[in-house]
Coordinates of C-alpha atoms in Angstrom, one line a residue:
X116 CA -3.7 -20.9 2.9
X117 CA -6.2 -20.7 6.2
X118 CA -6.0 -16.9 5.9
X119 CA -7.2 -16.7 2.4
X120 CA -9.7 -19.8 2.9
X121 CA -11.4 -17.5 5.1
X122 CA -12.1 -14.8 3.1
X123 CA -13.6 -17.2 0.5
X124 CA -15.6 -19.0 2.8
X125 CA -17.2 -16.1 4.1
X126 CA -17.8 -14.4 0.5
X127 CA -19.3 -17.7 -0.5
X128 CA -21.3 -18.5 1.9
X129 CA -20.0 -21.3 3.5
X130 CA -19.0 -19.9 6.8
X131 CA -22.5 -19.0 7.8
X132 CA -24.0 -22.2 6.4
X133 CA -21.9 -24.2 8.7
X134 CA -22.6 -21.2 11.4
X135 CA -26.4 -21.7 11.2
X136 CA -26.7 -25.3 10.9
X137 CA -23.9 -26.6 12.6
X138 CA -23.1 -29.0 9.7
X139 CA -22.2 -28.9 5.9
X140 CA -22.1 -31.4 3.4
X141 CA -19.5 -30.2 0.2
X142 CA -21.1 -32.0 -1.9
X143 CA -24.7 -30.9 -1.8
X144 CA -23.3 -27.2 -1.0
X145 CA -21.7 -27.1 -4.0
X146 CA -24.3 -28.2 -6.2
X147 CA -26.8 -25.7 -5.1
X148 CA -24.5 -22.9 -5.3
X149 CA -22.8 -23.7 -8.5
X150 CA -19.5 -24.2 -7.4
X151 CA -16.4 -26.6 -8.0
X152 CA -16.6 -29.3 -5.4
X153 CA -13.2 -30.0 -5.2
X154 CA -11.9 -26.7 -4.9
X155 CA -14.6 -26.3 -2.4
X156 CA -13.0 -29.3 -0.7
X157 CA -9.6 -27.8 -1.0
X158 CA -10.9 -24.7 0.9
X159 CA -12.1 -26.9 3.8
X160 CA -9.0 -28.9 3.9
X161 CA -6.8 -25.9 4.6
X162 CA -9.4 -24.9 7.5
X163 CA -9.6 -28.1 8.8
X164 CA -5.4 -27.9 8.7
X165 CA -5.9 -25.0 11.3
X166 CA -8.6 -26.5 13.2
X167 CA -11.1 -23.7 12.1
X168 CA -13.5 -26.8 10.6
X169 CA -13.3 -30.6 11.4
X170 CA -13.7 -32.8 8.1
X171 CA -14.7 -36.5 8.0
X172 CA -14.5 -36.7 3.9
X173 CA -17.5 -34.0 2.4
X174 CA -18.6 -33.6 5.8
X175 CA -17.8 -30.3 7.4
X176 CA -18.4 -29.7 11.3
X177 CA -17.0 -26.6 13.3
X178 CA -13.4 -27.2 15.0
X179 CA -12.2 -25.4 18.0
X180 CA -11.3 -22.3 16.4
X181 CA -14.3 -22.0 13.7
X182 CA -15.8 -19.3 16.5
X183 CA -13.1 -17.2 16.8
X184 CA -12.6 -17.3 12.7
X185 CA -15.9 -16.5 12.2
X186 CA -16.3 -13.6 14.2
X187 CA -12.4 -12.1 12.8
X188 CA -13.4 -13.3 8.8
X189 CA -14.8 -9.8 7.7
X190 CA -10.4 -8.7 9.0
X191 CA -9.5 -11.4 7.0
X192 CA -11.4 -11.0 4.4
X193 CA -9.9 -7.5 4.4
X194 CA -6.2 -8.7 4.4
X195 CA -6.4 -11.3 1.9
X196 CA -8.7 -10.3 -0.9
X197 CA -9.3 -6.8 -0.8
X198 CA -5.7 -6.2 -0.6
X199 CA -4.2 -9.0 -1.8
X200 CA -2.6 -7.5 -4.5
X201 CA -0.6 -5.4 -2.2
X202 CA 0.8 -8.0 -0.8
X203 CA 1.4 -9.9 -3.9
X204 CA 3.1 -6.9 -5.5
X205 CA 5.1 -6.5 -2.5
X206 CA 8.7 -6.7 -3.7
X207 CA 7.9 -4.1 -6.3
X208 CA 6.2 -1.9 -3.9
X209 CA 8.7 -1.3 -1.5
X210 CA 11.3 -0.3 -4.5
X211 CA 11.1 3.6 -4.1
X212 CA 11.3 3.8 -7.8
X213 CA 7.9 2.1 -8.5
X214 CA 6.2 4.0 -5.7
X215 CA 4.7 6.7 -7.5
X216 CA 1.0 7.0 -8.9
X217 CA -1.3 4.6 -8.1
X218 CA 1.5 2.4 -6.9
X219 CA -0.6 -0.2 -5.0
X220 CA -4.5 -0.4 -6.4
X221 CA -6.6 -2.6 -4.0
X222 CA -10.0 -4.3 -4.7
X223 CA -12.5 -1.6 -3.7
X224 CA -15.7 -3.6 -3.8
X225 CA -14.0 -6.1 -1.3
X226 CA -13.0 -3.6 0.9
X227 CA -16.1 -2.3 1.4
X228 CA -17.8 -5.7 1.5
X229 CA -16.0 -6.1 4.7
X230 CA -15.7 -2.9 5.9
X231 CA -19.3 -3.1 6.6
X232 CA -19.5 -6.7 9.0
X233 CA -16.4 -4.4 10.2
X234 CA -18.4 -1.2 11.1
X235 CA -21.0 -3.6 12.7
X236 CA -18.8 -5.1 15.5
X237 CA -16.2 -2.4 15.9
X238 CA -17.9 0.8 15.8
X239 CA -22.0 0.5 15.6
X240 CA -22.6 -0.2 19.4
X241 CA -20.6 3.1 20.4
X242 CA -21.5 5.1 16.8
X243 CA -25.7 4.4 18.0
X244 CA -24.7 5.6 21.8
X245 CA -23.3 8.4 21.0
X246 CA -26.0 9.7 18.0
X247 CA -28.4 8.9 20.9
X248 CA -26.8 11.4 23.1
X249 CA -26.6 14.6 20.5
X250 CA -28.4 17.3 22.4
X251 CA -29.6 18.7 18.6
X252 CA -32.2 17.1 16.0
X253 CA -30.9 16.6 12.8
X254 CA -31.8 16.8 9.2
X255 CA -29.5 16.1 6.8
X256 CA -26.3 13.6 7.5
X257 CA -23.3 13.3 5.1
X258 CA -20.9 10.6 5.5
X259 CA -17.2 10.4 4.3
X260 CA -15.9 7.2 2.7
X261 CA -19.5 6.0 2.8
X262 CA -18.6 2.6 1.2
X263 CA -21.6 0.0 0.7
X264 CA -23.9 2.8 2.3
X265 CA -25.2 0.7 5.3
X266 CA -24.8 3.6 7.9
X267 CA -26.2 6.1 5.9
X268 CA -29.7 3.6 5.2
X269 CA -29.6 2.9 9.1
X270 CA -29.8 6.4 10.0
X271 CA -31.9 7.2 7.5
X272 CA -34.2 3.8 8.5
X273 CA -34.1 5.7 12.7
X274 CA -34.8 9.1 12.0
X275 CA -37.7 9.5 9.6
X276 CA -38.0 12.7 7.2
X277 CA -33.9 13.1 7.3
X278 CA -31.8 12.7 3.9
X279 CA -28.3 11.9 3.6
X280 CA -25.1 12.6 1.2
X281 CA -22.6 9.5 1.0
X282 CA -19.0 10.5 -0.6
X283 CA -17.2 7.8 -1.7
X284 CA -13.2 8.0 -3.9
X285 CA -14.6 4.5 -5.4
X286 CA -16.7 4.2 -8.4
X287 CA -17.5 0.4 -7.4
X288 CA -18.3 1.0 -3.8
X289 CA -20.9 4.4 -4.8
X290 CA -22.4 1.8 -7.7
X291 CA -22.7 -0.7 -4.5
X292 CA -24.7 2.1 -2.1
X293 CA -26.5 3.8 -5.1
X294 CA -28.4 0.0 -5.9
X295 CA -28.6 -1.0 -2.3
X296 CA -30.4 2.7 -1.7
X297 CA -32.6 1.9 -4.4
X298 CA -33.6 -1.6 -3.3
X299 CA -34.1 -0.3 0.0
X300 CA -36.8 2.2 -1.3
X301 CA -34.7 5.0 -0.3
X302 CA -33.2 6.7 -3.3
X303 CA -35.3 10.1 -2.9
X304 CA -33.6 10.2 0.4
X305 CA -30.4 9.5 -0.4
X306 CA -27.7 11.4 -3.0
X307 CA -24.3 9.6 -3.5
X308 CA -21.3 11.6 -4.3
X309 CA -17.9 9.9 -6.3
X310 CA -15.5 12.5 -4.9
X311 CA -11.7 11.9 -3.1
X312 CA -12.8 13.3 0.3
X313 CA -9.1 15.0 0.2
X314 CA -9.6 17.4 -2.8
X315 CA -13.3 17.4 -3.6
X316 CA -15.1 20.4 -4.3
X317 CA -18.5 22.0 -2.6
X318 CA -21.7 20.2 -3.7
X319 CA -24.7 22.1 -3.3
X320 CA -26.3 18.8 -0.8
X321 CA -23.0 19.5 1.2
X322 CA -24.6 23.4 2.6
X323 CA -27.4 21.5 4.3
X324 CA -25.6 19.1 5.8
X325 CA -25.8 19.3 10.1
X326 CA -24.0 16.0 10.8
X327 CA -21.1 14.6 10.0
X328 CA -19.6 11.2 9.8
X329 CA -16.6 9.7 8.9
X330 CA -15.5 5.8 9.5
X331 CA -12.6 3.8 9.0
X332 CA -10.4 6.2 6.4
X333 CA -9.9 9.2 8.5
X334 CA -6.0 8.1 8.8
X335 CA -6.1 9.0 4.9
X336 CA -6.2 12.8 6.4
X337 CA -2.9 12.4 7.4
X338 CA 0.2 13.4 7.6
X339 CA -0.1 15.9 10.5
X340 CA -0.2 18.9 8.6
X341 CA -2.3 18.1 5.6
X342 CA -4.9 16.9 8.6
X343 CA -4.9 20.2 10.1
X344 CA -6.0 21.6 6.9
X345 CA -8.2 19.2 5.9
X346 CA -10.4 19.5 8.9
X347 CA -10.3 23.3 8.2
X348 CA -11.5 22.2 4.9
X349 CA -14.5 20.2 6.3
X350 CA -15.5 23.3 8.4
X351 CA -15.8 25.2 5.1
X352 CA -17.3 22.7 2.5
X353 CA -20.2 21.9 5.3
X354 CA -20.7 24.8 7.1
X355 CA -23.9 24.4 8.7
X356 CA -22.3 21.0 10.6
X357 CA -22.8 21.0 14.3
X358 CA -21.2 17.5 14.7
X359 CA -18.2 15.6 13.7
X360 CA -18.2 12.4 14.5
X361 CA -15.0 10.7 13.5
X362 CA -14.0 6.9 13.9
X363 CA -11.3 4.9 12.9
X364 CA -8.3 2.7 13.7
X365 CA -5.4 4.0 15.6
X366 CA -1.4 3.0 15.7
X367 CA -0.9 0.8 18.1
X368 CA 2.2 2.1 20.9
X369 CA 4.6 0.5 23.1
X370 CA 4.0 -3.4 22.1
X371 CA 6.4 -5.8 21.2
X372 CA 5.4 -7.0 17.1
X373 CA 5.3 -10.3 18.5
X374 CA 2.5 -9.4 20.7
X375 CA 0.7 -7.6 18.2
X376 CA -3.0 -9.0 17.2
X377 CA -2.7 -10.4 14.0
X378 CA -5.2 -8.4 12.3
X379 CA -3.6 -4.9 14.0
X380 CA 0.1 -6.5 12.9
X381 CA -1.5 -7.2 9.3
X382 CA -3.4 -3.7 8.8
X383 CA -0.2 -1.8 9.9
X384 CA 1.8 -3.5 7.5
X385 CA -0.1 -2.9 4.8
X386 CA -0.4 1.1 5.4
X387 CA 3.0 1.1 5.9
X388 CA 3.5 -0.3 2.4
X389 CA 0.9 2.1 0.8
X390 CA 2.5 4.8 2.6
X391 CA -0.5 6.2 4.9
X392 CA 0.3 6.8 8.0
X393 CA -1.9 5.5 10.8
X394 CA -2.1 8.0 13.2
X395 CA -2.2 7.0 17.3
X396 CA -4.5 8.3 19.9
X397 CA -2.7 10.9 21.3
X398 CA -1.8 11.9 17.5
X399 CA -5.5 12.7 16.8
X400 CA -5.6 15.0 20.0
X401 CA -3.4 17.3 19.2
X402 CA -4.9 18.3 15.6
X403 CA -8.3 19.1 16.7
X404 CA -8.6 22.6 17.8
X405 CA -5.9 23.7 15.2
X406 CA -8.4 22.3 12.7
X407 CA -11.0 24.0 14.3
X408 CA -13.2 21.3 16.3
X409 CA -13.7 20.8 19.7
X410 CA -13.3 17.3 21.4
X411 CA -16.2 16.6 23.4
X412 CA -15.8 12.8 24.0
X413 CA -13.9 10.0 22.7
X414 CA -14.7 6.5 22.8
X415 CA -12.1 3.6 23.1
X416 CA -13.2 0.7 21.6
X417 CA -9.9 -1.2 21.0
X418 CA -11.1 -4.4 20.0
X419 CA -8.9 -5.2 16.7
X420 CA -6.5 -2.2 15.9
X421 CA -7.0 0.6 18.4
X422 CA -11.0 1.5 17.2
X423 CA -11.6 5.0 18.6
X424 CA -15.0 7.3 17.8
X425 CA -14.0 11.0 18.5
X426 CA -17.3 13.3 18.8
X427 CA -16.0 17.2 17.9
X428 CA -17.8 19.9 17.8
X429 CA -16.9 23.0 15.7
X430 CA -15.1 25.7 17.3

C-alpha cells in the first residue's frame, strides 16, 4: 500500500507540498487541487503506517522516513504505476504460452515521468562532467530513448546554435518532448523521431549527428549478440558520431537477494519477467570493440541499480 502511496503522492503533488512547507493540511489540499479528501486521507494513512508521514487527523507532518521516500519516489513511482500492470498480470506473464507479442505493455508516459527525476540524481552530475571534458565542439546531438526530452532541452539550453534529434519507441513519451520543446521555445531546434531504436531506419537528421546519447534502455540492446550488431548498426545510421555516450543500469553480481536494494531487487524482477536481460559491468566490456567503439572511460555511479555512463569512441 506505502509503495503505491508513493507514486501517487509524488504525481499529485503532495510529497513536495509537505517537502516545501513542512506541513499539509488534507483538507484544504484537496480542495484546491480538486481531489477526493478521503482517498486523499487514505493515501496518508498507508504512509503514516510506514512512518514516511506522521498524521494527527487531516494534519500531515514528515515521519522519520519521509526523507528517504522522497528522494527514492521517482523508483517507486517507476515500480508501481508505470509498470504496475506487469506486476498485476504476473501469473499470466510467466505462462510461456502467453509470452509472445506484446506480452507485458507498461504505462509509457509514467515511465518517462520518472525516468526523468531518475536521470537527475543518478546520471546528470556524471553525464555534465563528462560532456564538459569532450576534447571536440559539437553541433548536432541525437539521443536514444529520449523520453520526456529534458536532456536534449538542457544541452540544447548549454550550447547555443546546436540542434538535437530525440528517438523515442513511444508515441506518448515523443507527444510529451514534442509540447515540452515547444513551450520551451525550442522547436526549430529540436526534431523528434517515433522510431524502435532496435530496427529504425536512417533519417536524414541522423547524417549530421556528432554526439551520441543513450540513457536508461541501453539493456534493451541486449542479448549479447544482437548488441554487438546493434552498436555496428549505430556506427552506420550516424556516421559522422565522434562520441557515444552510453548510460544505464547494470545487473547486480555476487549479493545475496536479501541484501539487494529494494529498488535494484524490484527493477530486476520486472526485466526478468519482460524477458530483457540486464546486462552487468563486465558484460558491457566485452561488446565494445566487436561493435566497433572504443572505451575511453566509464563512470560508476551505483547509487540504486548499478548506474554506469560508458564514454566510447568509434573505432
Amino acid at each position: 500500500m506505502a509503495a503505491s502511496a508513493i507514486g501517487a503522492a509524488w504525481e499529485l503533488g503532495m510529497f513536495d507540498e509537505l517537502h516545501t512547507q513542512g506541513t499539509l493540511d488534507v483538507q484544504s489540499f484537496a480542495a484546491e487541487r480538486g481531489l477526493d479528501t478521503v482517498s486523499v486521507l487514505g493515501l496518508f494513512r498507508a504512509l503514516s503506517a510506514v512512518e514516511i508521514v506522521e498524521r494527527e487527523e487531516f494534519k500531515i507532518l514528515p515521519g522519520v522516513h519521509f526523507s528517504e521516500a522522497y528522494r527514492n519516489k521517482s523508483f517507486f513511482h517507476w515500480l508501481t504505476r508505470g509498470s504496475a500492470d506487469l506486476f498485476r498480470r504476473a501469473p499470466e506473464v510467466v505462462r510461456t504460452e502467453n509470452r509472445v507479442g506484446n506480452f507485458c505493455p507498461r504505462d509509457s508516459a509514467a515511465i518517462a515521468f520518472a525516468c526523468r527525476e531518475i536521470s537527475e540524481f543518478c546520471y546528470d552530475p556524471w553525464f555534465w562532467r563528462t560532456v564538459q571534458g569532450l576534447d571536440f565542439d559539437f553541433h548536432v546531438v541525437a539521443d536514444l530513448g529520449c523520453g520526456s526530452g529534458e536532456r536534449l532541452m538542457q544541452l540544447l539550453g548549454r550550447h547555443p546554435g546546436t540542434r538535437a534529434v530525440g528517438i523515442d519507441i513511444a508515441q506518448p513519451a515523443v507527444r510529451m518532448a514534442t509540447a515540452a520543446a515547444a513551450a520551451a521555445g525550442l522547436a526549430d531546434r529540436m526534431t523528434f523521431v517515433q522510431a524502435d531504436v532496435l530496427t529504425m531506419a536512417p533519417v536524414p537528421a541522423f547524417e549530421e549527428v556528432e554526439l551520441l546519447t543513450c540513457f536508461m534502455m541501453g539493456h534493451d540492446f541486449w542479448p549479447r549478440q544482437r548488441c554487438i550488431e546493434n552498436l555496428r548498426r549505430l556506427r552506420t545510421l550516424f556516421p559522422r558520431a565522434r562520441r557515444f555516450l552510453l548510460g544505464d543500469a547494470t545487473r547486480s553480481e555476487g549479493v545475496a537477494d536479501r541484501d539487494l536494494p529494494i529498488f535494484a531487487l524490484g527493477f530486476e524482477v520486472a526485466h526478468d519477467m519482460m524477458g530483457t536481460f540486464i546486462p552487468t559491468v563486465r558484460d558491457w566490456e566485452s561488446v565494445f570493440e566487436e561493435g566497433g567503439w572504443r572505451l575511453r572511460s566509464k563512470n560508476s555511479i551505483d547509487i540504486a541499480v548499478g548506474e554506469v555512463i560508458f564514454e566510447l569512441e568509434r573505432l
